[in-house]
mmCIF file of C-alpha atoms and ligand atoms in Angstrom:
data_model
loop_
_atom_site.group_PDB
_atom_site.id
_atom_site.type_symbol
_atom_site.label_atom_id
_atom_site.label_comp_id
_atom_site.label_asym_id
_atom_site.label_seq_id
_atom_site.Cartn_x
_atom_site.Cartn_y
_atom_site.Cartn_z
ATOM 1 C CA MET A 1 -15.684 29.954 -7.674
ATOM 2 C CA ALA A 2 -14.152 26.913 -9.411
ATOM 3 C CA GLU A 3 -16.460 24.444 -11.119
ATOM 4 C CA GLU A 4 -16.808 21.070 -9.437
ATOM 5 C CA THR A 5 -15.583 18.009 -11.353
ATOM 6 C CA ILE A 6 -16.215 14.330 -11.256
ATOM 7 C CA PHE A 7 -13.689 14.086 -8.482
ATOM 8 C CA SER A 8 -15.927 16.048 -6.110
ATOM 9 C CA LYS A 9 -18.596 13.396 -6.642
ATOM 10 C CA ILE A 10 -15.997 10.667 -5.798
ATOM 11 C CA ILE A 11 -14.994 12.524 -2.604
ATOM 12 C CA ASN A 12 -18.603 12.823 -1.613
ATOM 13 C CA LYS A 13 -19.280 9.238 -2.569
ATOM 14 C CA ASP A 14 -22.024 10.280 -5.009
ATOM 15 C CA ILE A 15 -20.445 8.047 -7.676
ATOM 16 C CA PRO A 16 -18.444 4.889 -7.011
ATOM 17 C CA ALA A 17 -14.653 4.617 -7.222
ATOM 18 C CA ASP A 18 -12.104 2.107 -5.984
ATOM 19 C CA LEU A 19 -11.388 4.191 -2.880
ATOM 20 C CA LEU A 20 -8.127 3.357 -1.069
ATOM 21 C CA TYR A 21 -7.898 6.176 1.463
ATOM 22 C CA GLN A 22 -9.804 9.143 2.800
ATOM 23 C CA ASP A 23 -9.182 11.546 5.689
ATOM 24 C CA ASP A 24 -10.127 15.112 6.535
ATOM 25 C CA LEU A 25 -7.783 16.539 3.910
ATOM 26 C CA VAL A 26 -7.332 14.106 1.046
ATOM 27 C CA THR A 27 -8.843 11.164 -0.890
ATOM 28 C CA ALA A 28 -7.141 8.435 -2.874
ATOM 29 C CA PHE A 29 -8.605 6.063 -5.405
ATOM 30 C CA ARG A 30 -7.504 3.954 -8.368
ATOM 31 C CA ASP A 31 -7.338 5.557 -11.758
ATOM 32 C CA ILE A 32 -10.167 4.293 -13.984
ATOM 33 C CA ASN A 33 -7.722 4.007 -16.952
ATOM 34 C CA PRO A 34 -4.516 2.692 -15.341
ATOM 35 C CA ARG A 35 -1.316 3.164 -17.326
ATOM 36 C CA ALA A 36 0.686 0.785 -15.062
ATOM 37 C CA PRO A 37 -0.070 -2.008 -12.595
ATOM 38 C CA SER A 38 -0.405 0.584 -9.817
ATOM 39 C CA HIS A 39 -2.017 3.824 -10.857
ATOM 40 C CA ILE A 40 -3.654 5.773 -8.023
ATOM 41 C CA LEU A 41 -4.903 9.399 -7.842
ATOM 42 C CA ILE A 42 -4.476 11.295 -4.614
ATOM 43 C CA ILE A 43 -6.483 14.503 -4.392
ATOM 44 C CA PRO A 44 -7.186 17.196 -1.884
ATOM 45 C CA ASN A 45 -10.831 17.208 -0.637
ATOM 46 C CA LYS A 46 -10.830 20.943 -1.218
ATOM 47 C CA LEU A 47 -11.334 21.925 -4.877
ATOM 48 C CA ILE A 48 -8.115 23.448 -6.192
ATOM 49 C CA PRO A 49 -8.349 23.405 -9.990
ATOM 50 C CA THR A 50 -4.677 23.426 -10.974
ATOM 51 C CA ALA A 51 -1.124 23.815 -9.604
ATOM 52 C CA ASN A 52 -1.451 27.512 -10.488
ATOM 53 C CA ASP A 53 -4.137 27.847 -7.824
ATOM 54 C CA VAL A 54 -2.262 26.434 -4.838
ATOM 55 C CA GLU A 55 -2.018 29.019 -2.038
ATOM 56 C CA ALA A 56 0.267 29.214 1.030
ATOM 57 C CA GLU A 57 -2.746 28.171 3.207
ATOM 58 C CA ASP A 58 -2.836 24.856 1.284
ATOM 59 C CA GLU A 59 0.665 23.749 2.166
ATOM 60 C CA ALA A 60 -0.333 21.265 4.814
ATOM 61 C CA MET A 61 -2.892 19.698 2.644
ATOM 62 C CA MET A 62 -0.586 19.476 -0.382
ATOM 63 C CA GLY A 63 2.105 17.946 1.880
ATOM 64 C CA ARG A 64 -0.482 15.346 2.923
ATOM 65 C CA LEU A 65 -0.635 14.162 -0.731
ATOM 66 C CA PHE A 66 3.042 13.047 -0.356
ATOM 67 C CA THR A 67 2.638 11.267 2.968
ATOM 68 C CA VAL A 68 -0.407 9.390 1.644
ATOM 69 C CA ALA A 69 1.494 8.591 -1.521
ATOM 70 C CA ARG A 70 4.261 7.112 0.580
ATOM 71 C CA LYS A 71 1.806 5.021 2.564
ATOM 72 C CA LEU A 72 0.004 3.718 -0.513
ATOM 73 C CA ALA A 73 3.243 2.997 -2.373
ATOM 74 C CA LYS A 74 4.251 0.784 0.544
ATOM 75 C CA GLU A 75 0.832 -0.902 0.634
ATOM 76 C CA GLU A 76 1.034 -1.578 -3.098
ATOM 77 C CA GLY A 77 4.491 -3.161 -2.704
ATOM 78 C CA ILE A 78 6.135 -0.674 -5.064
ATOM 79 C CA ALA A 79 8.079 1.485 -2.607
ATOM 80 C CA GLU A 80 11.430 -0.307 -2.924
ATOM 81 C CA ASP A 81 11.456 -0.715 -6.718
ATOM 82 C CA GLY A 82 10.185 2.799 -7.133
ATOM 83 C CA TYR A 83 7.375 4.807 -8.659
ATOM 84 C CA ARG A 84 6.540 8.203 -10.102
ATOM 85 C CA LEU A 85 4.432 11.033 -8.676
ATOM 86 C CA ILE A 86 3.001 13.357 -11.292
ATOM 87 C CA VAL A 87 0.898 16.523 -11.245
ATOM 88 C CA ASN A 88 -0.248 17.700 -14.605
ATOM 89 C CA CYS A 89 -1.138 21.370 -15.047
ATOM 90 C CA ASN A 90 -3.372 22.830 -17.789
ATOM 91 C CA SER A 91 -3.376 21.894 -21.432
ATOM 92 C CA HIS A 92 0.348 21.649 -22.070
ATOM 93 C CA GLY A 93 0.695 19.561 -19.003
ATOM 94 C CA GLY A 94 -1.990 17.218 -20.187
ATOM 95 C CA GLN A 95 -4.474 17.990 -17.408
ATOM 96 C CA GLU A 96 -7.863 16.589 -18.143
ATOM 97 C CA VAL A 97 -9.685 16.915 -14.778
ATOM 98 C CA TYR A 98 -9.560 20.396 -13.216
ATOM 99 C CA HIS A 99 -9.409 19.260 -9.571
ATOM 100 C CA ILE A 100 -5.682 19.078 -8.772
ATOM 101 C CA HIS A 101 -4.446 15.517 -8.327
ATOM 102 C CA MET A 102 -1.260 13.619 -7.825
ATOM 103 C CA HIS A 103 -0.817 10.449 -9.932
ATOM 104 C CA LEU A 104 1.053 7.580 -8.121
ATOM 105 C CA VAL A 105 2.257 5.277 -10.870
ATOM 106 C CA GLY A 106 4.356 2.175 -10.538
ATOM 107 C CA GLY A 107 4.617 -1.542 -10.730
ATOM 108 C CA ARG A 108 6.722 -1.613 -13.870
ATOM 109 C CA PRO A 109 9.831 0.238 -15.112
ATOM 110 C CA LEU A 110 8.766 3.689 -16.392
ATOM 111 C CA GLY A 111 10.442 5.430 -19.297
ATOM 112 C CA PRO A 112 12.038 8.878 -19.011
ATOM 113 C CA LEU A 113 8.574 10.476 -19.625
ATOM 114 C CA LEU A 114 5.441 8.574 -18.693
ATOM 115 C CA MET A 115 2.482 10.278 -20.278
ATOM 116 C CA SER A 116 3.750 11.720 -23.494
HETATM 117 P P1 LIG B 201 -5.016 14.302 -15.748
HETATM 118 O O1 LIG B 201 -4.790 14.050 -17.205
HETATM 119 O O2 LIG B 201 -3.783 14.536 -14.994
HETATM 120 O O3 LIG B 201 -6.120 15.335 -15.475
HETATM 121 O O4 LIG B 201 -5.607 12.928 -15.248
HETATM 122 C C1 LIG B 201 -6.931 12.657 -15.000
HETATM 123 C C2 LIG B 201 -7.024 11.180 -14.656
HETATM 124 O O5 LIG B 201 -8.345 10.947 -14.048
HETATM 125 C C3 LIG B 201 -6.863 10.258 -15.836
HETATM 126 O O6 LIG B 201 -5.758 9.441 -15.705
HETATM 127 C C4 LIG B 201 -8.216 9.510 -15.874
HETATM 128 O O7 LIG B 201 -8.070 8.187 -16.291
HETATM 129 C C5 LIG B 201 -8.696 9.642 -14.446
HETATM 130 N N1 LIG B 201 -10.130 9.550 -14.256
HETATM 131 C C6 LIG B 201 -11.112 10.265 -14.894
HETATM 132 N N2 LIG B 201 -12.364 9.924 -14.409
HETATM 133 C C7 LIG B 201 -12.091 9.039 -13.411
HETATM 134 C C8 LIG B 201 -12.994 8.332 -12.503
HETATM 135 N N3 LIG B 201 -14.312 8.460 -12.556
HETATM 136 N N4 LIG B 201 -12.395 7.470 -11.673
HETATM 137 C C9 LIG B 201 -11.079 7.322 -11.560
HETATM 138 N N5 LIG B 201 -10.196 7.964 -12.383
HETATM 139 C C10 LIG B 201 -10.689 8.814 -13.323
#
């Protein structure tokens, strides 16, 4: 079984976070180290460590990450100008927390690669 990360504690509200959204499938909160005016993490409530671990049964949940990203981008006022959605995988992808998460980043023009 995969090891729980700090994100499980945020989902369970065992530690504080700037929580923006939560439902039965996903949770969204502001990144503690924002790289842009809007930097939000959207995560499944189920612990999936990396993109390599996504199964067919997770498709609805992973799709929910996109619909919540869309909703939050609108609320942040960045939908029209645009934003970036990023999922890092493993060490070469720059993944630090092994609970899969989508970064929603925007509020300023982004270069061709954001987190090099
Ligand atoms: P990644 O490199 O894709 O694994 O990104 C992990 C992200 O989690 C980084 O952008 C961190 O700043 C962010 N992060 C780590 N701990 C917390 C926390 N307690 N609350 C909010 N964001 C966090």
